[in-house]
Coordinates of C-alpha atoms in Angstrom, one line a residue:
M265 CA 0.1 -0.1 0.1
A266 CA 1.7 3.4 -1.1
G267 CA 0.1 4.6 -3.7
G268 CA 1.7 8.2 -3.1
A269 CA 0.3 10.6 -0.2
V270 CA -3.5 11.1 0.6
I271 CA -3.3 15.0 -0.8
E272 CA -2.4 13.4 -4.0
N273 CA -5.3 10.8 -4.1
L274 CA -8.1 12.4 -2.2
S275 CA -11.0 14.0 -4.5
N276 CA -11.8 17.5 -4.6
R277 CA -14.8 17.0 -3.2
K278 CA -13.8 15.3 0.0
L279 CA -10.7 17.8 0.2
F280 CA -13.0 20.6 0.3
V281 CA -15.1 19.2 2.9
I282 CA -12.1 18.5 5.2
I283 CA -10.9 21.8 4.8
A284 CA -14.5 23.6 5.3
G285 CA -14.7 21.5 8.7
L286 CA -11.4 22.2 9.8
L287 CA -11.9 26.1 8.9
A288 CA -15.1 25.8 10.9
V289 CA -13.5 24.2 13.7
Q290 CA -10.5 27.0 13.6
I291 CA -13.4 29.6 13.9
L292 CA -14.9 28.1 16.9
F293 CA -11.7 28.2 18.6
F294 CA -11.6 31.9 18.3
L295 CA -15.1 32.2 19.1
V296 CA -14.8 30.2 22.5
G297 CA -11.9 32.7 23.5
V298 CA -14.1 35.6 22.6
W299 CA -17.5 34.5 24.3
Y300 CA -16.2 32.2 27.3
A301 CA -12.7 32.9 28.3
P302 CA -11.8 35.9 30.4
S303 CA -8.6 37.5 30.4
P304 CA -5.6 35.1 30.9
S305 CA -4.4 36.9 33.7
S306 CA -5.5 39.2 37.1
Y307 CA -3.5 40.9 39.6
M308 CA -4.1 42.2 43.4
E309 CA -2.5 45.5 44.8
F310 CA -1.6 45.4 48.5
E311 CA -0.4 48.6 50.6
M312 CA 2.1 46.8 52.5
I313 CA 1.5 47.8 56.3
S314 CA 4.5 49.1 58.4
C315 CA 4.9 47.6 61.8
R316 CA 7.1 47.8 64.5
D317 CA 9.0 44.5 65.7
E318 CA 11.0 45.3 69.2
T319 CA 12.5 41.9 68.7
K320 CA 14.0 42.9 65.6
G321 CA 13.5 39.4 64.2
L322 CA 15.3 37.6 66.5
S323 CA 12.2 36.1 67.7
G324 CA 11.6 34.1 64.7
E325 CA 7.6 35.0 65.3
W326 CA 5.5 36.0 62.1
I327 CA 4.3 39.7 62.0
H328 CA 0.8 39.9 61.0
R329 CA -2.2 42.1 61.3
D330 CA -3.0 40.8 64.9
S331 CA 0.6 41.0 66.0
C332 CA 1.5 44.2 64.3
H333 CA 2.4 47.4 66.2
Q334 CA 1.4 49.7 63.2
I335 CA 3.6 52.3 62.0
E336 CA 1.0 55.5 61.2
E337 CA 3.5 57.5 59.4
L338 CA 6.9 56.1 58.4
S339 CA 8.5 59.2 57.5
E340 CA 7.9 60.6 61.2
F341 CA 8.8 57.4 62.9
T342 CA 12.0 57.4 65.0
P343 CA 13.8 53.8 65.1
S344 CA 15.5 52.9 68.3
S345 CA 18.5 51.4 66.2
F346 CA 20.1 52.5 62.9
D347 CA 19.8 49.1 61.3
L348 CA 16.2 49.6 61.0
R349 CA 15.6 45.7 61.7
E350 CA 12.9 46.8 63.9
I351 CA 10.4 48.0 60.7
V352 CA 8.8 45.2 59.2
F353 CA 6.5 45.6 56.0
I354 CA 3.7 42.8 56.0
A355 CA 1.2 41.7 53.4
K356 CA -1.5 38.8 53.6
M357 CA -2.5 37.8 50.4
P358 CA -5.2 37.6 49.3
H359 CA -7.0 40.4 51.0
A360 CA -10.3 40.7 52.1
R361 CA -13.1 42.0 50.0
D362 CA -16.3 43.3 51.3
G363 CA -15.5 41.8 54.6
I364 CA -14.9 38.3 53.0
E365 CA -11.8 36.7 53.3
L366 CA -10.9 35.6 49.6
E367 CA -8.4 32.8 48.9
Y368 CA -6.4 31.8 46.3
S369 CA -7.5 28.4 44.2
P370 CA -5.1 25.9 42.3
W371 CA -7.2 26.7 39.3
F372 CA -4.6 30.1 39.4
Q373 CA -1.7 27.6 38.3
F374 CA 1.0 30.3 39.3
L375 CA 1.6 33.2 41.6
L376 CA 4.1 36.3 40.7
G377 CA 4.9 39.3 42.9
V378 CA 6.3 42.6 41.7
L379 CA 7.3 45.3 44.3
Q380 CA 6.7 49.2 44.1
I381 CA 9.3 50.9 46.2
E382 CA 8.0 54.2 47.2
V383 CA 10.8 56.9 47.6
E384 CA 10.4 60.4 48.8
Y385 CA 12.6 63.3 47.9
S386 CA 15.2 64.3 50.7
E387 CA 18.0 66.4 51.0
H388 CA 19.5 64.4 53.9
F389 CA 18.8 60.8 52.7
K390 CA 19.5 61.2 49.0
Y391 CA 18.9 58.5 46.2
V392 CA 21.7 57.9 44.1
P393 CA 21.1 56.3 40.5
H394 CA 21.3 52.4 40.2
A395 CA 21.3 52.0 44.3
Q396 CA 21.3 48.3 45.5
I397 CA 18.6 47.4 47.7
E398 CA 18.8 44.4 49.8
L399 CA 15.6 42.9 51.2
E400 CA 15.0 40.2 54.0
V401 CA 12.0 38.5 52.9
R402 CA 10.1 35.8 54.7
M403 CA 6.9 34.0 52.9
G404 CA 4.7 31.9 54.9
Y405 CA 1.4 29.8 54.0
R406 CA -1.7 28.7 55.7
E407 CA -3.9 25.9 55.1
H408 CA -7.9 25.4 55.4
A409 CA -7.5 23.4 58.3
S410 CA -4.8 25.5 60.2
K411 CA -5.6 28.1 62.9
K412 CA -5.9 31.7 61.8
N413 CA -2.2 32.9 62.5
D414 CA -0.6 29.6 62.7
W415 CA 1.8 30.2 59.5
K416 CA 4.1 27.9 58.4
E417 CA 7.7 29.3 56.5
L418 CA 7.4 28.4 52.2
A419 CA 10.7 30.4 51.6
T420 CA 13.2 32.7 53.2
S421 CA 15.8 34.7 51.5
N422 CA 18.0 37.9 51.0
V423 CA 16.9 39.5 47.7
T424 CA 19.3 42.3 46.1
R425 CA 17.6 44.3 43.3
I426 CA 18.6 47.4 41.6
L427 CA 16.5 50.4 42.4
E428 CA 16.2 52.7 39.4
C429 CA 14.0 55.9 40.2
T430 CA 13.6 59.3 38.2
I431 CA 12.1 62.4 39.4
A432 CA 10.8 65.6 37.8
E433 CA 12.7 68.9 38.8
E434 CA 9.7 70.4 39.9
D435 CA 9.2 67.3 42.4
K436 CA 12.8 67.9 44.3
K437 CA 11.7 69.1 47.5
D438 CA 10.5 67.7 50.5
G439 CA 7.4 65.6 50.2
G440 CA 8.0 65.1 46.6
T441 CA 8.0 61.6 45.2
Y442 CA 10.2 59.5 42.8
N443 CA 9.2 57.4 40.3
C444 CA 10.6 53.8 40.7
D445 CA 10.7 50.8 38.3
M446 CA 9.2 47.5 39.4
L447 CA 11.1 44.8 41.2
D448 CA 10.6 41.3 40.9
L449 CA 9.9 39.7 44.0
F450 CA 8.9 36.2 43.8
E451 CA 7.4 33.6 41.4
L452 CA 5.8 30.5 42.4
G453 CA 5.2 27.7 39.8
S454 CA 2.0 26.6 41.6
S455 CA -0.6 28.0 43.7
S456 CA -0.8 25.3 46.4
Y457 CA -2.1 27.1 49.2
P458 CA -5.1 29.3 50.1
F459 CA -3.3 32.2 51.7
Y460 CA -0.1 33.5 51.9
L461 CA 1.9 35.9 54.4
V462 CA 4.9 38.1 53.3
N463 CA 7.3 39.8 55.7
I464 CA 10.0 42.2 54.5
R465 CA 12.7 43.9 56.3
I466 CA 15.2 46.4 54.5
P467 CA 18.2 46.6 57.1
I468 CA 20.8 49.1 56.7
D469 CA 24.5 48.5 58.2
Q470 CA 25.4 52.3 58.9
H471 CA 28.9 51.0 59.4
A472 CA 29.4 49.7 56.1
C473 CA 27.9 52.7 54.7
Q474 CA 30.4 54.6 56.0
Y475 CA 33.2 52.7 54.5
N476 CA 31.4 52.0 51.3
P477 CA 28.7 54.3 50.2
K478 CA 27.9 51.7 47.4
N479 CA 26.7 48.8 49.6
P480 CA 23.2 47.6 49.6
N481 CA 20.7 50.2 51.2
C482 CA 23.2 52.9 51.5
Q483 CA 21.6 55.0 48.4
I484 CA 18.1 54.2 48.3
G485 CA 17.1 57.4 49.9
K486 CA 14.1 58.0 52.0
L487 CA 11.5 55.3 51.9
S488 CA 8.1 56.1 52.4
G489 CA 6.3 52.6 51.7
L490 CA 5.7 49.5 49.9
R491 CA 3.5 48.2 47.6
L492 CA 3.1 44.7 46.6
I493 CA 1.3 43.6 43.3
E494 CA 0.4 39.9 42.9
I495 CA -0.5 38.3 39.3
H496 CA -2.0 35.1 39.0
Q497 CA -3.8 33.1 36.0
N498 CA -7.4 33.4 36.2
G499 CA -9.3 30.2 37.0
G500 CA -11.8 30.7 34.4
F501 CA -9.0 30.6 31.5
T502 CA -7.4 27.8 32.9
L503 CA -10.6 26.0 33.0
L504 CA -11.3 26.6 29.5
W505 CA -7.4 25.7 28.6
L506 CA -7.6 22.6 30.2
W507 CA -10.7 21.6 28.8
T508 CA -9.6 22.6 25.2
K509 CA -6.3 20.5 25.6
T510 CA -8.3 17.7 27.1
L511 CA -10.4 17.6 24.1
M512 CA -7.7 17.7 21.6
T513 CA -5.4 14.9 23.2
P514 CA -7.4 12.3 22.3
I515 CA -8.0 13.3 18.6
V516 CA -4.4 14.3 18.4
G517 CA -3.6 10.8 19.7
A518 CA -5.7 8.6 17.3
C519 CA -4.5 10.6 14.4
L520 CA -0.9 10.3 15.6
W521 CA -1.5 6.2 15.8
W522 CA -3.3 6.3 12.4
Y523 CA -0.5 7.9 10.6
Y524 CA 2.0 5.7 12.6
N525 CA 0.3 2.5 11.3
R526 CA 0.3 3.7 7.5
I527 CA 3.9 4.5 7.7
N528 CA 4.6 1.4 9.4
Q529 CA 2.9 -0.8 6.8
L530 CA 5.2 0.3 4.0
A531 CA 7.3 -1.8 2.2
R532 CA 10.0 0.7 2.5
N533 CA 11.8 2.8 5.3
P534 CA 9.7 6.0 6.2
L535 CA 10.8 9.1 4.2
L536 CA 12.4 11.9 6.1
L537 CA 9.5 14.1 5.8
E538 CA 7.4 11.4 6.9
R539 CA 9.4 11.0 10.0
A540 CA 9.4 14.7 10.5
I541 CA 5.7 14.9 10.2
L542 CA 5.6 11.9 12.7
Y543 CA 8.0 13.5 15.4
L544 CA 6.1 16.9 14.8
G545 CA 3.0 15.0 16.0
L546 CA 4.5 13.4 18.7
S547 CA 5.5 16.7 20.1
L548 CA 2.2 18.3 19.9
A549 CA 0.7 15.3 21.6
I550 CA 3.1 16.2 24.4
L551 CA 2.3 19.7 24.4
D552 CA -1.5 19.3 24.5
F553 CA -1.3 16.6 27.2
P554 CA -3.4 18.2 30.3
I555 CA -0.8 17.8 32.9
E556 CA -2.2 20.6 34.7
W557 CA -5.3 18.8 36.0
I558 CA -3.0 16.8 38.6
S559 CA -1.9 20.3 39.9
L560 CA -5.3 20.7 41.1
T561 CA -5.2 18.2 43.6
H562 CA -1.3 17.9 43.9
R563 CA 1.4 20.2 44.7
L564 CA 3.5 20.8 41.5
P565 CA 6.1 23.4 42.0
F566 CA 7.7 22.6 39.0
L567 CA 4.8 23.3 36.6
L568 CA 6.1 26.0 34.9
L569 CA 9.5 24.6 34.1
V570 CA 7.5 21.7 32.7
S571 CA 5.2 23.9 30.6
D572 CA 8.1 26.0 29.3
L573 CA 10.1 22.5 28.2
R574 CA 7.1 21.1 26.4
Q575 CA 6.6 24.3 24.5
G576 CA 10.3 24.6 23.8
L577 CA 10.3 21.0 22.2
F578 CA 7.3 22.1 20.1
Y579 CA 8.9 24.9 18.7
T580 CA 11.9 23.3 18.2
V581 CA 10.4 20.2 16.3
L582 CA 8.1 22.9 14.3
F583 CA 11.2 25.0 13.0
S584 CA 12.9 21.8 11.8
F585 CA 10.1 20.2 10.4
W586 CA 9.5 23.9 8.6
L587 CA 13.2 23.3 7.2
I588 CA 12.5 19.8 6.2
F589 CA 9.5 20.5 4.6
A590 CA 10.7 23.2 2.2
G591 CA 14.0 21.4 1.7
E592 CA 12.8 18.4 0.6
H593 CA 11.1 19.9 -2.3
L594 CA 14.4 21.5 -3.4
I595 CA 17.3 19.4 -3.2
D596 CA 18.4 16.6 -5.7
D597 CA 18.0 13.0 -5.2
T598 CA 21.9 12.6 -3.7
T599 CA 21.0 14.5 -0.9
R600 CA 17.1 14.2 -0.3
N601 CA 15.9 12.0 2.5
N602 CA 19.2 12.4 4.3
I603 CA 18.9 14.4 7.9
K604 CA 22.8 15.1 7.6
S605 CA 21.9 17.3 4.5
Y606 CA 20.3 19.4 7.1
R607 CA 22.7 20.0 9.8
F608 CA 23.9 23.4 8.8
N609 CA 20.4 24.5 8.5
L610 CA 19.1 22.7 11.9
S611 CA 22.4 24.4 13.7
F612 CA 20.5 27.5 14.1
I613 CA 17.6 25.9 15.7
I614 CA 19.7 23.9 17.9
I615 CA 22.0 26.8 19.3
A616 CA 19.0 29.0 20.0
S617 CA 17.0 26.4 21.7
G618 CA 19.8 25.4 23.8
A619 CA 20.6 28.9 24.7
L620 CA 17.0 29.8 25.9
L621 CA 17.1 26.2 27.7
I622 CA 20.1 27.4 29.7
Y623 CA 18.4 30.4 30.5
D624 CA 14.9 28.7 31.4
L625 CA 16.7 26.2 33.6
I626 CA 18.7 28.6 35.6
E627 CA 15.5 31.1 36.1
R628 CA 12.8 28.0 36.5
G629 CA 15.3 25.4 38.2
V630 CA 16.4 27.8 41.0
Q631 CA 12.9 29.0 41.7
L632 CA 11.9 25.4 42.5
Y633 CA 13.6 26.2 45.9
D634 CA 13.9 30.0 46.0
P635 CA 10.9 31.7 44.7
F636 CA 12.5 34.9 45.5
Y637 CA 15.6 34.2 42.7
S638 CA 15.9 36.1 39.7
V639 CA 18.6 35.6 36.9
W640 CA 18.9 39.0 36.4
S641 CA 19.6 40.0 40.1
S642 CA 23.2 39.5 40.0
P643 CA 25.9 40.6 37.4
T644 CA 26.8 37.6 36.6
G645 CA 23.4 36.1 36.2
S646 CA 22.6 39.3 34.2
Q647 CA 25.4 38.1 31.8
I648 CA 24.3 34.8 31.2
A649 CA 20.6 35.9 30.4
Y650 CA 21.7 38.7 28.1
V651 CA 24.1 36.2 26.3
A652 CA 21.9 33.4 26.1
I653 CA 19.1 36.1 24.5
F654 CA 21.4 37.2 22.3
I655 CA 22.7 34.3 20.8
S656 CA 18.8 32.8 20.5
A657 CA 17.7 36.0 18.7
I658 CA 20.7 35.9 16.1
C659 CA 20.1 32.6 15.3
T660 CA 16.4 33.3 15.3
V661 CA 16.8 36.1 12.6
A662 CA 19.2 33.9 10.5
Y663 CA 16.8 30.9 10.6
F664 CA 14.0 33.1 9.6
G665 CA 15.8 34.3 6.6
F666 CA 17.0 31.2 5.4
L667 CA 13.3 29.8 5.7
L668 CA 12.1 32.6 3.7
F669 CA 14.6 32.1 1.2
K670 CA 13.8 28.3 1.0
I671 CA 10.1 29.2 0.5
V672 CA 10.8 31.5 -2.3
R673 CA 12.9 29.2 -4.1
V674 CA 10.3 26.6 -3.8
W675 CA 7.2 28.9 -5.1
T676 CA 9.8 30.0 -8.4
T677 CA 10.5 26.3 -8.9
I678 CA 6.6 25.6 -9.0
K679 CA 6.4 28.6 -11.3
H680 CA 9.2 27.5 -13.8
K681 CA 8.5 23.8 -13.8
R682 CA 4.7 24.2 -14.8
S683 CA 5.5 26.8 -17.8
A684 CA 8.4 24.5 -19.1
Q685 CA 7.0 21.2 -18.6
L686 CA 3.3 21.0 -17.7
Y687 CA 1.7 22.2 -20.7
Q688 CA 3.7 20.1 -23.2
T689 CA 1.7 17.1 -22.0
S690 CA -1.9 15.6 -22.1
E691 CA -4.8 17.6 -21.0
N692 CA -5.8 14.8 -18.7
R693 CA -2.4 14.4 -17.1
R694 CA -2.1 18.2 -16.9
L695 CA -5.1 18.4 -15.0
K696 CA -4.0 15.8 -12.5
V697 CA -0.6 17.5 -11.9
E698 CA -2.2 20.7 -11.4
G699 CA -4.2 19.6 -8.8
V700 CA -1.5 18.3 -7.0
I701 CA 0.7 21.7 -7.2
Y702 CA -2.7 23.5 -5.9
R703 CA -3.0 21.4 -3.0
F704 CA 1.0 21.9 -2.3
K705 CA 0.6 25.4 -2.4
F706 CA -2.5 25.3 0.0
L707 CA -0.2 23.9 2.5
M708 CA 2.6 25.9 1.6
L709 CA 0.4 29.1 2.5
F710 CA -1.0 27.5 5.6
T711 CA 2.8 26.6 6.8
V712 CA 3.5 30.5 6.3
L713 CA 0.3 31.5 7.9
C714 CA 0.9 29.1 10.7
A715 CA 4.3 30.1 11.3
G716 CA 3.7 33.8 11.3
F717 CA 1.1 33.4 14.1
T718 CA 3.0 30.8 16.0
I719 CA 6.1 33.4 15.9
L720 CA 3.6 36.1 17.0
A721 CA 2.0 34.0 19.6
Y722 CA 5.2 33.2 20.8
F723 CA 6.8 36.8 21.2
M724 CA 3.5 38.2 22.7
K725 CA 3.8 35.6 25.3
Q726 CA 7.4 36.6 25.8
Y727 CA 6.4 40.5 25.8
G728 CA 3.5 39.8 27.9
E729 CA 5.5 37.9 30.4
A730 CA 8.1 40.8 30.4
Q731 CA 5.4 43.0 31.2
L732 CA 4.0 41.3 34.0
H733 CA 7.8 41.7 35.7
G734 CA 7.8 45.5 34.9
D735 CA 6.0 48.8 35.3
E736 CA 2.9 47.6 33.0
A737 CA 2.0 44.9 35.3
R738 CA -1.6 46.2 35.8
S739 CA -2.4 46.8 32.4
G740 CA -0.2 44.3 30.7
F741 CA -0.9 42.3 27.5
L742 CA -1.9 39.1 29.2
T743 CA -3.9 41.0 32.1
G744 CA -6.1 42.5 29.1
S745 CA -8.8 40.7 26.9
T746 CA -6.4 38.3 24.7
S747 CA -7.7 35.0 25.3
A748 CA -9.2 34.6 22.0
F749 CA -5.9 35.2 20.5
F750 CA -4.3 32.2 22.4
T751 CA -7.0 29.9 22.0
G752 CA -7.2 30.6 18.2
T753 CA -3.3 30.3 17.7
F754 CA -3.6 27.0 19.9
G755 CA -6.5 25.7 17.6
M756 CA -4.6 26.7 14.5
C757 CA -1.2 24.7 15.6
N758 CA -3.5 21.4 16.0
I759 CA -5.3 22.0 12.9
Y760 CA -1.9 22.5 10.8
V761 CA -0.3 19.4 12.3
L762 CA -3.6 17.1 11.9
I763 CA -3.7 18.4 8.3
L764 CA -0.3 17.3 7.9
L765 CA -0.8 13.9 9.6
A766 CA -3.9 13.4 7.4
M767 CA -2.6 14.6 3.9
Y768 CA 0.9 13.3 4.2
A769 CA -0.3 9.8 5.3
P770 CA 0.4 7.2 2.6
S771 CA -2.7 6.6 0.8
H772 CA -4.6 3.3 0.9
K773 CA -5.0 3.4 -3.0
H774 CA -2.7 1.2 -4.7
Y775 CA -1.1 2.7 -7.8
R776 CA 1.6 2.1 -10.0
G777 CA 3.6 4.8 -8.5
A778 CA 2.9 8.4 -7.4
T779 CA 5.9 9.5 -10.0
Q780 CA 3.8 8.2 -13.0
L781 CA 1.8 11.6 -12.4
I782 CA 4.6 13.3 -14.3
D783 CA 7.3 10.8 -15.2
E784 CA 4.9 8.4 -17.5
N785 CA 3.0 9.4 -20.5
D786 CA -0.2 7.6 -19.6
D787 CA -3.3 9.7 -19.6
E788 CA -5.0 7.1 -16.7
I789 CA -3.4 6.2 -13.5
I790 CA -3.5 2.3 -13.6
D791 CA -4.4 0.1 -10.4
D792 CA -1.6 -2.4 -10.0
P793 CA -1.6 -3.8 -6.6
S794 CA 1.3 -5.6 -6.9
N795 CA 3.6 -2.6 -6.7
Q796 CA 3.7 -1.7 -3.3
H797 CA 6.4 1.2 -3.0
T798 CA 7.2 4.8 -4.0
E799 CA 10.4 6.5 -3.5
S800 CA 8.7 10.0 -3.2
N801 CA 5.4 11.8 -3.7
A802 CA 4.4 13.3 -6.8
M803 CA 5.3 16.9 -5.8
T804 CA 8.9 16.0 -4.9
T805 CA 9.2 14.4 -7.9
F806 CA 7.9 17.1 -10.0
L807 CA 10.2 20.0 -8.4
K808 CA 13.5 17.8 -8.5
P809 CA 16.0 19.2 -10.5
S810 CA 16.0 17.8 -14.2
T811 CA 19.0 15.2 -14.9
D812 CA 18.8 15.7 -18.6

């Protein structure tokens, strides 16, 4: 059984029905995002309460609302010591609303916290640009069965960040305020507990400041308060996203199994293009598998890391497939169907993926046991991050430039071959080959469209996550109404892979060989069940260079 691929033998009527059905499904993915899905993320804002702790943290007790000796006006408070360790900033998450105590749900998937430092202008305590600020942070959690103030420690750390602030000339007077950038504080890969408590101290070592003014907390100016902004994934979006993935997983799995059986029954070894489609389908099945359901009942702090690795795997296989898909229709018989001929092309993808993998493993990996860690918080970590992003960006640009070049060459080859050869043959044969060409053009256009939206979705997601860590955390891309874009792109990627699995599977019809469409002069395709193999499909045979 191998009379070419399904795309070559499927009737126009059946092909139209399939495409129309998939188009309706694609529209449905967008409409579900528009009608039913809330925005991907939401935020809560907390004005951190400043409390006085006479033990200066030596007791190890948690400072919470019921034990807080609140400092009404921080700028007027006179500490009893120079290190300011008796001042504690607290925030209980989530806060109460209308007298009702809210709680976090596992449906929120992740929790991210950014800190707004409020600095007043002062002639005595001057802020110096690029000042280092060091925070002693403790995060505790409480479960439903625990008593009201029975907090257990989740993580503790000394956090060092760079404080960047600006002030207008007219505000350079007592009472004027600086405009400071947001600081990354924490990121939790799962929302495992209903309540959290954050205690922050900003100690100052006066002796160290005398010897070296650039030491942490020596040049941060006059603090007037802290504001914590917590961001989480909306539970409604998580529910819709999980049900979408749950629905698609068995469909993709069934199509993948059907495709595997088709190529496994061939009398020859699978072609490189067939194997590439198989691996692409497998990576999509891994991406679609809704492992997030487990996080609703079990604590999975590594969920963000796993999600990033699955997405990275899919993108790596998808980008590799696009090169092979275009390249298999250009190279001659001496190099076709050989992965080694793509070593140079695939090196861009491998280097870019490897650089981003290193960055992700450092960032997400360390956050598994220290949620306050940020790769950007240290000079060495920042250099690693910049190098990784720079290398991946250069390789990505080179890759897409090369991919565009190959797609243009494929298009040009089709045009030249058709004008040079197609109309020199019989009418019946010309119509058959024209059908193959139009179907291939449809797949190529769909590939370009899918590539564009996939790349756009990837960069918009990265941009949205950067906004969550920056000054646009409250009104960023991911906290806006963008659910339809993500559900639509998710549906398009699935539909694209399903089309490839269906259209490039070996056909169940038995022909003398798909190459007959061009290489033979017969007007009819002759059935011959005894011939069970073909070396290439009609499109690749048509596009291969002439050996005459």
